[in-house]
Short mmCIF file of C-alpha atoms and ligand atoms in Angstrom, two decimals:
data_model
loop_
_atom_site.label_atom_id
_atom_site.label_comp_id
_atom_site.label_asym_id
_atom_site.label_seq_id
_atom_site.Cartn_x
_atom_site.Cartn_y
_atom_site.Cartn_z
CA UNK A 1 131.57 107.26 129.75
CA UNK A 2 130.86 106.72 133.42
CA UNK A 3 130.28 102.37 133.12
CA UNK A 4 130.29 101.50 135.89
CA UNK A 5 129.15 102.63 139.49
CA UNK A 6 130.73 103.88 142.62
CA UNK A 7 130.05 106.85 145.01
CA UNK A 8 133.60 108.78 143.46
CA UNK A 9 132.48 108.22 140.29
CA UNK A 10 128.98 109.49 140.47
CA UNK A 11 130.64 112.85 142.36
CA UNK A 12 133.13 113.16 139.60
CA UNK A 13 129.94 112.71 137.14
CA UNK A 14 127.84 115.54 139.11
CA UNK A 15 131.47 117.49 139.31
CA UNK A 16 131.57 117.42 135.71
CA UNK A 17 128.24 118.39 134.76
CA UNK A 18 128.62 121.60 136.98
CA UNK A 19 131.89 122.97 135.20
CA UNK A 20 129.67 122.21 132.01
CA UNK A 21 126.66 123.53 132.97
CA UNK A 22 124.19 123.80 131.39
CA UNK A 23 124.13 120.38 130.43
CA UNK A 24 121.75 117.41 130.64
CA UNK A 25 123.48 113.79 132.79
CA UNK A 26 121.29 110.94 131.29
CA UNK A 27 121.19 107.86 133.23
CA UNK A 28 119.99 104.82 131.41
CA UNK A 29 118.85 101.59 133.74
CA UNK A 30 118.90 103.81 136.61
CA UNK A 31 117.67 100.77 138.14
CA UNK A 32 120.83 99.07 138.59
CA UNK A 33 121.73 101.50 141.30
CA UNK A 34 118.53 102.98 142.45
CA UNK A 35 116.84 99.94 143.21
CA UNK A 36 114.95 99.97 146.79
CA UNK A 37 117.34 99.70 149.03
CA UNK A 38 117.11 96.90 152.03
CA UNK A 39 114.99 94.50 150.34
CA UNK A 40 117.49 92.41 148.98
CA UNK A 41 117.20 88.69 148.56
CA UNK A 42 120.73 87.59 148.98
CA UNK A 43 121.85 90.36 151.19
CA UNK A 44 122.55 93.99 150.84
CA UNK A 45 124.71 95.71 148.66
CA UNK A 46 126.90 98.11 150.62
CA UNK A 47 128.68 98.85 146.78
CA UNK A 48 125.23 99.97 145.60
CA UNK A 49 124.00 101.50 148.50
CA UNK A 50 126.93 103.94 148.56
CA UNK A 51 126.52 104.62 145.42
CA UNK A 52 122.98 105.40 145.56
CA UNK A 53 123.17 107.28 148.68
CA UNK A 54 125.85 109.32 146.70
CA UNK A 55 123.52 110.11 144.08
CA UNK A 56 120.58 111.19 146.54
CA UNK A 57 123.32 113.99 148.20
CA UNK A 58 124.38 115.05 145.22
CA UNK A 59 120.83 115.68 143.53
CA UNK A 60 120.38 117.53 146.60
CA UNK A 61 122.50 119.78 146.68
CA UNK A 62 121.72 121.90 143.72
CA UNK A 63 121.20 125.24 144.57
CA UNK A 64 118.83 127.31 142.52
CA UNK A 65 119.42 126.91 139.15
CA UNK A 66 122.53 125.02 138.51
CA UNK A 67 121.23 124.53 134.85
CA UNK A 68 121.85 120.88 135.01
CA UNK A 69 119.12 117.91 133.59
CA UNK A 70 119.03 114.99 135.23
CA UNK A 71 117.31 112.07 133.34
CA UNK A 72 117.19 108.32 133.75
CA UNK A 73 115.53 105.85 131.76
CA UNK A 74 114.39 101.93 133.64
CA UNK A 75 111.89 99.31 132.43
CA UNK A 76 111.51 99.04 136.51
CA UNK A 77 109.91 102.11 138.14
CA UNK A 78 107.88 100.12 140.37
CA UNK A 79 111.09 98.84 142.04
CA UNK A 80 113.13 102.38 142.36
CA UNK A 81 113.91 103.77 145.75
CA UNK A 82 111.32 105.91 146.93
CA UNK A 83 113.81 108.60 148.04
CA UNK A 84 115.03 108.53 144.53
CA UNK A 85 111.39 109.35 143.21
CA UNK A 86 110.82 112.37 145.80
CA UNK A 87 110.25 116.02 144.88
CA UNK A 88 113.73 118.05 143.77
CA UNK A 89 114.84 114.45 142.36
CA UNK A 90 113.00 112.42 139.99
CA UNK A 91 110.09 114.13 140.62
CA UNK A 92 108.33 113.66 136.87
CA UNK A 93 107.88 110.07 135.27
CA UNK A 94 107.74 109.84 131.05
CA UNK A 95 105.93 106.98 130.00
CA UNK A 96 107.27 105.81 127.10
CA UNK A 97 104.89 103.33 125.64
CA UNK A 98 104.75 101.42 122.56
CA UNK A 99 104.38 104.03 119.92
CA UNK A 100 100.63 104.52 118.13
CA UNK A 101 100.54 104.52 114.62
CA UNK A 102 101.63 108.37 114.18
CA UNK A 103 104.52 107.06 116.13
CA UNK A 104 105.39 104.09 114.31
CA UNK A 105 105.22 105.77 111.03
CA UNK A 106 108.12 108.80 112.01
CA UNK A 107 110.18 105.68 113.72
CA UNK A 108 109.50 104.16 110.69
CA UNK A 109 110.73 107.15 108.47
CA UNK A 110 114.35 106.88 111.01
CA UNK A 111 115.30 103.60 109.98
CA UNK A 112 113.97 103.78 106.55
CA UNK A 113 116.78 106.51 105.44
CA UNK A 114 119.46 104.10 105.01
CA UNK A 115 117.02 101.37 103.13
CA UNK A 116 116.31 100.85 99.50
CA UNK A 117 112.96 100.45 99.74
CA UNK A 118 110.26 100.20 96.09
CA UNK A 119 108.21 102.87 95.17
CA UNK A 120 105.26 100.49 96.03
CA UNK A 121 106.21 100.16 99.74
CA UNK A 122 104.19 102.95 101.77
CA UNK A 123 105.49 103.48 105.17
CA UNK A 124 101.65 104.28 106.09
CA UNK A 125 100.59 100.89 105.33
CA UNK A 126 103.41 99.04 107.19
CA UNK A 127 102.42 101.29 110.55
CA UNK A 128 98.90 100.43 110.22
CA UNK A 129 99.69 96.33 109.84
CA UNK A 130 102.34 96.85 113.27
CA UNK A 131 100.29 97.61 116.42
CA UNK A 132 102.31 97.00 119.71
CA UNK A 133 105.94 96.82 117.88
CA UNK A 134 108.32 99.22 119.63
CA UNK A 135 110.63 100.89 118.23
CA UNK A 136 113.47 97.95 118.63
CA UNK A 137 110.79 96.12 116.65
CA UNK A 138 110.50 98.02 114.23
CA UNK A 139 113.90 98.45 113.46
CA UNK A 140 114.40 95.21 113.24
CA UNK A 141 111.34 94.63 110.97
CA UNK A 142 113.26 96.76 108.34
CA UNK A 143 116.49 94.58 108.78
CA UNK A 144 114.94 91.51 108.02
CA UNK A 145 113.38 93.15 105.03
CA UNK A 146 116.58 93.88 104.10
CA UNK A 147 118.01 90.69 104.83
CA UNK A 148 115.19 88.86 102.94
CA UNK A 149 115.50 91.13 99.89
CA UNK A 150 119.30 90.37 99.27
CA UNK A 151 118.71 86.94 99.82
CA UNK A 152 116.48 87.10 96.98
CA UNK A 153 118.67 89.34 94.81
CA UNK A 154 116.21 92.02 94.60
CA UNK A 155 117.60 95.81 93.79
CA UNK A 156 114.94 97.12 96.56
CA UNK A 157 112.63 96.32 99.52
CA UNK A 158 108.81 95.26 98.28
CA UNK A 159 105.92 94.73 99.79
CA UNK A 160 106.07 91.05 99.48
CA UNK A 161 109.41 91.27 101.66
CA UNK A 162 107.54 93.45 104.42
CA UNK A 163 105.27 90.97 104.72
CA UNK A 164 107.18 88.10 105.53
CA UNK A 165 108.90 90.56 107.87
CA UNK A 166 105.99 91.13 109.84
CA UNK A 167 105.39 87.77 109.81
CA UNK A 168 108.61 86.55 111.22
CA UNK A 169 109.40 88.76 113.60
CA UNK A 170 105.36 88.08 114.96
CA UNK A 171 105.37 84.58 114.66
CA UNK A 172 109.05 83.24 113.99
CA UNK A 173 111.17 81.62 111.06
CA UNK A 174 108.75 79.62 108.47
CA UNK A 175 108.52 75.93 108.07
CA UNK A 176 108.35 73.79 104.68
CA UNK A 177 104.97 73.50 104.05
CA UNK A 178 103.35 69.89 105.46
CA UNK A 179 102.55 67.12 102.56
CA UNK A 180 98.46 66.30 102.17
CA UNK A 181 97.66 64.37 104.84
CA UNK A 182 95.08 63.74 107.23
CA UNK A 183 96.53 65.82 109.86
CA UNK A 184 97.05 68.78 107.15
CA UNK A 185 93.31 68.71 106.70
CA UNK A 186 92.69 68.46 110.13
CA UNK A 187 94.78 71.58 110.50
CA UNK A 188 93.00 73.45 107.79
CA UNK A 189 89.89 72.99 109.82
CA UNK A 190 91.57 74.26 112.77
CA UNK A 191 92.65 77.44 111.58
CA UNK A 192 89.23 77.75 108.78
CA UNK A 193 87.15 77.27 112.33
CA UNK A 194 89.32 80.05 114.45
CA UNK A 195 89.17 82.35 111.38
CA UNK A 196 85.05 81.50 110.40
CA UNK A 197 84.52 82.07 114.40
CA UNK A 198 86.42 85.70 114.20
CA UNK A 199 84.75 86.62 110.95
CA UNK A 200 81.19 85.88 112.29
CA UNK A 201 81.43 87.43 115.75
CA UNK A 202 80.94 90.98 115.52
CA UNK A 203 83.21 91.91 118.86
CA UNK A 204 85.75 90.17 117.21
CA UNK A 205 89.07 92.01 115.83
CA UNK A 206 88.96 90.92 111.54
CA UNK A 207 90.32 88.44 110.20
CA UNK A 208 93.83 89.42 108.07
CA UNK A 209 94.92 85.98 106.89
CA UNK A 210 94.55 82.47 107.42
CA UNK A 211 97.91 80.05 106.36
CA UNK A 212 98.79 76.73 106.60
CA UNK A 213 102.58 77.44 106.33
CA UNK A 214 104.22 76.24 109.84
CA UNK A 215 106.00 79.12 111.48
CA UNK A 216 108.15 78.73 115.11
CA UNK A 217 106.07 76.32 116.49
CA UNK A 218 102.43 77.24 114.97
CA UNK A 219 101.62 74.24 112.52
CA UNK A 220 99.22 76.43 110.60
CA UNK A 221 98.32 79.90 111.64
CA UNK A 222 95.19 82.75 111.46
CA UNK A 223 96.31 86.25 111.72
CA UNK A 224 93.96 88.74 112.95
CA UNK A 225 94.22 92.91 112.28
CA UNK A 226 95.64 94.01 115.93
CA UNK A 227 93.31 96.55 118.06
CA UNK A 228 95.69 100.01 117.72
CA UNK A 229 93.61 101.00 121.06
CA UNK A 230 94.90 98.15 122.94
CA UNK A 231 93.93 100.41 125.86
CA UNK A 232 89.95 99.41 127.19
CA UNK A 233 88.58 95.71 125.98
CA UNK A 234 84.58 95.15 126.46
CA UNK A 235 83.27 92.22 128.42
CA UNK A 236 81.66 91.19 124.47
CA UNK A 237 85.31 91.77 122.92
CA UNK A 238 86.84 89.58 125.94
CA UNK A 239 84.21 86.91 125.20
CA UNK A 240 84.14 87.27 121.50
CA UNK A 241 88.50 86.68 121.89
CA UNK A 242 87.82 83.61 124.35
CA UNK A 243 85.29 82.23 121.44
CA UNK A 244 87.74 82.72 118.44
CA UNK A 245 90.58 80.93 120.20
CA UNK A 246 88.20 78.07 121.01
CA UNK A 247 87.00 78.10 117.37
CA UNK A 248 90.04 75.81 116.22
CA UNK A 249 89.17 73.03 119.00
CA UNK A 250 85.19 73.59 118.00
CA UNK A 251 85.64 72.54 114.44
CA UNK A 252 88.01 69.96 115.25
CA UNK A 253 85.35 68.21 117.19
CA UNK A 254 82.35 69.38 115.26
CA UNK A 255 83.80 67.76 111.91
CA UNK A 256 85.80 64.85 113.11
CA UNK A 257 84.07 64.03 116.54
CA UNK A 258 85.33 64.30 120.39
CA UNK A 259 87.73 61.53 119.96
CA UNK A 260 89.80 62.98 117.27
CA UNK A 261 90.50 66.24 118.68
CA UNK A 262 94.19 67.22 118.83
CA UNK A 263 96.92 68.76 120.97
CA UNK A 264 96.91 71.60 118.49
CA UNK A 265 94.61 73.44 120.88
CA UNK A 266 96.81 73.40 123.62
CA UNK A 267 98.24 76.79 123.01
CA UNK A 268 94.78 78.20 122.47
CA UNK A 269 93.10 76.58 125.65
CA UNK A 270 96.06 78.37 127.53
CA UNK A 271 96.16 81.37 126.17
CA UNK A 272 91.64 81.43 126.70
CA UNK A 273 91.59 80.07 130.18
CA UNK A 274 94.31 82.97 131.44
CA UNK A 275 91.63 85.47 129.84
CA UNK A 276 88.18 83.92 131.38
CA UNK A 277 90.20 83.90 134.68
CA UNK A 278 91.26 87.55 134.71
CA UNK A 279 87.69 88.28 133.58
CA UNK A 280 86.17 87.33 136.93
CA UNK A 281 89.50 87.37 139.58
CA UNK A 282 90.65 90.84 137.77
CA UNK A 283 88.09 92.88 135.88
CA UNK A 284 84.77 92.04 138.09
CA UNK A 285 82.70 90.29 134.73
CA UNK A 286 80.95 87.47 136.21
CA UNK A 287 78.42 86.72 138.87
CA UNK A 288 80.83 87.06 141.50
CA UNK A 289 80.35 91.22 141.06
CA UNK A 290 82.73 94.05 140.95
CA UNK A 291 85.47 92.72 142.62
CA UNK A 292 89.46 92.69 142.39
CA UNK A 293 89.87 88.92 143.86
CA UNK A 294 93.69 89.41 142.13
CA UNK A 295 96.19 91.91 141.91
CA UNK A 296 98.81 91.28 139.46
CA UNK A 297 102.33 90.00 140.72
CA UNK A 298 105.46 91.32 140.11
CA UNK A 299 107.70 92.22 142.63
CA UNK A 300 108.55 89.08 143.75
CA UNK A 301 112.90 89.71 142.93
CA UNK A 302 112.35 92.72 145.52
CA UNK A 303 111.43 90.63 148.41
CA UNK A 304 108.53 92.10 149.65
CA UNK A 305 106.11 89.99 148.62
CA UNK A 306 107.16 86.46 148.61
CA UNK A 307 104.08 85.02 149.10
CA UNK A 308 100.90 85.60 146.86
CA UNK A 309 98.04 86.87 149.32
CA UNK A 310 95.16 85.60 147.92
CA UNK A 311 92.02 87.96 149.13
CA UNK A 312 89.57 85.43 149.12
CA UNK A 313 88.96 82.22 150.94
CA UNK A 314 88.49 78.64 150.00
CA UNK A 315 84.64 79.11 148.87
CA UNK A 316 85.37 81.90 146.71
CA UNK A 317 88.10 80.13 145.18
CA UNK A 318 85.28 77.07 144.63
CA UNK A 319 83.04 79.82 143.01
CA UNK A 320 85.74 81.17 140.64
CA UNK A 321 86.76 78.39 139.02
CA UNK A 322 82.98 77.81 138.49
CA UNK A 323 82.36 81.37 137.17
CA UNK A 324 85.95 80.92 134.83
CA UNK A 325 84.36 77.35 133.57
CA UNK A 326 80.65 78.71 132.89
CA UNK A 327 82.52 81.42 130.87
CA UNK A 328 84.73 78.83 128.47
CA UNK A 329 81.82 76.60 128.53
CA UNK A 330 79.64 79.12 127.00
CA UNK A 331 81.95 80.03 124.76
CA UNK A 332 82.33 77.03 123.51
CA UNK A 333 79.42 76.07 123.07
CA UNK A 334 78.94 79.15 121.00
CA UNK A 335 81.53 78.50 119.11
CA UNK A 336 80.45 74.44 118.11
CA UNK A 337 77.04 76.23 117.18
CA UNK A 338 79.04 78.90 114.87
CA UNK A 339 80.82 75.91 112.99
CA UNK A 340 77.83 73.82 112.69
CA UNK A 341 75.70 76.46 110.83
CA UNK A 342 78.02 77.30 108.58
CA UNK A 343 79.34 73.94 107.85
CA UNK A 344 79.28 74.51 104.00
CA UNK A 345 81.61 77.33 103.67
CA UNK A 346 83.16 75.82 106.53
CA UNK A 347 84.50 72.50 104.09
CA UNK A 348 84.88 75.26 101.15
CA UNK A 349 87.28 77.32 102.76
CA UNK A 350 89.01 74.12 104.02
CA UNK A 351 89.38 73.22 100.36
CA UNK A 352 90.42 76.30 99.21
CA UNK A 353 93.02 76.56 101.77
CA UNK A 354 94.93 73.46 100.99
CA UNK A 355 95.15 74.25 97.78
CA UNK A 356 96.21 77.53 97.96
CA UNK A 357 97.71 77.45 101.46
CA UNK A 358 96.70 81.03 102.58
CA UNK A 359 93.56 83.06 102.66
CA UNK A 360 93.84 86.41 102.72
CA UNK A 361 90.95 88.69 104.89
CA UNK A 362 89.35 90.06 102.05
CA UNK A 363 88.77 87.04 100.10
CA UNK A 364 88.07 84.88 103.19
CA UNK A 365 85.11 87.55 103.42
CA UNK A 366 84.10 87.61 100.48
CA UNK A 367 83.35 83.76 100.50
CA UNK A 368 81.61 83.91 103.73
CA UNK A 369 79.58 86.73 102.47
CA UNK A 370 78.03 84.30 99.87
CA UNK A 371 76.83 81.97 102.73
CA UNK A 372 75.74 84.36 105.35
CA UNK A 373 76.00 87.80 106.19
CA UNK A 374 79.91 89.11 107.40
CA UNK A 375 79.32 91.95 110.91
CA UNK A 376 80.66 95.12 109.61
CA UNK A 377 83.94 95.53 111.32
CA UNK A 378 85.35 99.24 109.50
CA UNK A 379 85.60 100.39 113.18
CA UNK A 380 88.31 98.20 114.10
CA UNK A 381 90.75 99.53 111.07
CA UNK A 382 93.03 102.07 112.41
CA UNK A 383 92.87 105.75 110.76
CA UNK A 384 95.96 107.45 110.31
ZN1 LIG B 1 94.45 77.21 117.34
#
C-alpha cells in the first residue's frame, strides 16, 4: 500500500501498525531507502535520507513490547546502512538461499497445484535434475512446461516436456539442428571430447547428456548432473572442471591438428581461465601458498571503493599469471592425453552422435565402459 517513500509516509506506516498491533510491517527492497547513507556517486539524497532517518526514529521508539514485526527483504545487505543493521533494529539477517532439493521439491508441489501434470511426471525427479534454480526458476520451469505441452496439444504435462523445460530455461530457446558438414563433425568432437574428459576424470561431476542441437548461442552442448552441495569444491574437483572445459579444444586439436582448431572454445577458455585464476589469487592452490592476493569486488555503485587495491606488487602479479598458466597448461595437457588414449570410442561416440544427435549419460557410459573402465561417480547423485 505504502509505494512509495517519504518520512510522513513511513510515520503514518509505523502509526498504523501500532493501532493494529500486533501486526507484522514487511518491507521488501529495503534497500531503496536504507542504502548507506553519504556515499553517493552523484550526490546525496536529502528525499532518501529523510526518509531513512525517519525509519531509524521510529524503530526506536518502541517501547517494550509494542507487538509489532518489522521485516525487510534486499538482494543488497552488504550495502544497507549500518545504523539500520544495529541491535533493537534489524538486528537478525535470514539468508534465503537457493533452495536444496527438500526445498525445491515443496516449491515444486506450490506451483504444481494449478498444473495438469501425467501420472509419469514425479516431482522428486524434476528437484533432483534442478540444482541452483530458485524459486522464480522454478516457477517458471513449470510455465514453460505448460506452454510447451499446449503447443503440442497434449491433455497433460510429461516428462518429455520437463525436459525441454529444464533445458531452455538452462541453456535458452533451441536451434534447427545443423546439416552434415564438416563443421557438424567437428562439433561432435567438441562436445564427445568435453563429455569423454568428464566421464574419465573421477573429480569430475557425471556426465547427463551430450547434444548436438544448437541452443541460445551453444552450437552443440554437454550437460553435466549439477553438484546439489555447491557449497566446498576440492583443489582435484577445481582441476578436474578446468580439464573438462578444455576437453572440447583438446579433441579439436588432437583429431584435426593445431591449425584447425575453432572459436567454439572461446566460451570454454573463458569460463577455465576465470577458475585457474581464482584458484591461486582467491583460494591459496598453487605455489604461491595460502594467500588471498584478491578479494572479490562489489561495491563499486556505493563509492567506497572506486579503485581495485590490488595486495600484491608487480612480481607477484609476474608469478600469478605463471602459476594460472602452469595450471591450464597442465590441464591441458591432461586432457590431449585423455583424448588420445581413448581415440576409438572417441570416433564411435562421434558417430553415434550425429546420427542420433544426443547421448544420454547412461548410454554414453555404457559405451565407454566397453573401452576402458568408467570412475564410479554414485557420490555425486543427490539423495532425497
Ligand atoms: Zn566447449
Amino acid at each position: 500500500m505504502f509505494v512509495g517513500v517519504g518520512a510522513s509516509r513511513v510515520r503514518d506506516l509505523f502509526k498504523k501498525a501500532k493501532d493494529n498491533a500486533p501486526c507484522i510491517i514487511f518491507i521488501d527492497e529495503i534497500d531503496a531507502v536504507g542504502r548507506q547513507r553519504g556515499a553517493g556517486i552523484g550526490g546525496g539524497n536529502d528525499e532518501r535520507e529523510q526518509t531513512l532517518n525517519q525509519l531509524l526514529t521510529e524503530m526506536d521508539g518502541f517501547e517494550g513490547n509494542t507487538g509489532i514485526i518489522i521485516i525487510a527483504a534486499t538482494n543488497r545487505p552488504d550495502v544497507l546502512d549500518s545504523a539500520l543493521l544495529r541491535p533493537g533494529r534489524f538486528d537478525r539477517q535470514v539468508t534465503v538461499d537457493a533452495p536444496d532439493i527438500k526445498g525445491r521439491l515443496e516449491v515444486l508441489q506450490v506451483h504444481a497445484r494449478n498444473k495438469k501434470l501425467d501420472a509419469s511426471v514425479s516431482l522428486d525427479a524434476i528437484a533432483r535434475r534442478t540444482p541452483g534454480f530458485t524459486g522464480a526458476d522454478l516457477a517458471n520451469l513449470l510455465n514453460e512446461a505448460a506452454i510447451l505441452t499446449a503447443r503440442r496439444r497434449k491433455e497433460a504435462i510429461t516428462l518429455l516436456e520437463i525436459d525441454d523445460a529444464v533445458d531452455r530455461v538452462v541453456a535458452g530457446m533451441e536451434g534447427t539442428p545443423l546439416v552434415d558438414s564438416k563443421s557438424k563433425r567437428l562439433i561432435a568432437y567438441h562436445e564427445i571430447g568435453h563429455a569423454l574428459v568428464g566421464t574419465l576424470l573421477k573429480d569430475h561431476d557425471p556426465v547427463q547428456k551430450v547434444t548436438l542441437i544448437p541452443r541460445g548461442q551453444a552450437q552443440g552442448l554437454t550437460w553435466f548432473m549439477p553438484n546439489e552441495e555447491q557449497g566446498l569444491i576440492s583443489r582435484s574437483q577445481l582441476k578436474a572442471r578446468i580439464t573438462g572445459a578444455l576437453g572440447g579444444r583438446a579433441a579439436e586439436e588432437v583429431i584435426f591438428g593445431p591449425a584447425e582448431v575453432t572459436t567454439g572454445a572461446g566460451g570454454d577458455l573463458q569460463q577455465l581461465s576465470g577458475m585457474a585464476r581464482q584458484m591461486v589469487t582467491r583460494f591459496g592452490m598453487s605455489d604461491l601458498g595460502p594467500l588471498s592476493l584478491e578479494s572479490q569486488q562489489g561495491e563499486v555503485f556505493l563509492g567506497r571503493d572506486w579503485t581495485t587495491r590490488s595486495e600484491y606488487s608487480e612480481s607477484i602479479a609476474c608469478r600469478i599469471d605463471a602459476q594460472v598458466r602452469a595450471i591450464a597448461e597442465e590441464c591441458y595437457d591432461n586432457a590431449k592425453k585423455i583424448i588420445r588414449e581413448h581415440r576409438s570410442v572417441t570416433d564411435r561416440l562421434v558417430d553415434l552422435l550425429i546420427e542420433k544427435e544426443t547421448i544420454d549419460g547412461e548410454e554414453f557410459r555404457q559405451i565407454v565402459a566397453e573401452y576402458t573402465v568408467v570412475p564410479d561417480k554414485s557420490q555425486f547423485v543427490p539423495q532425497l
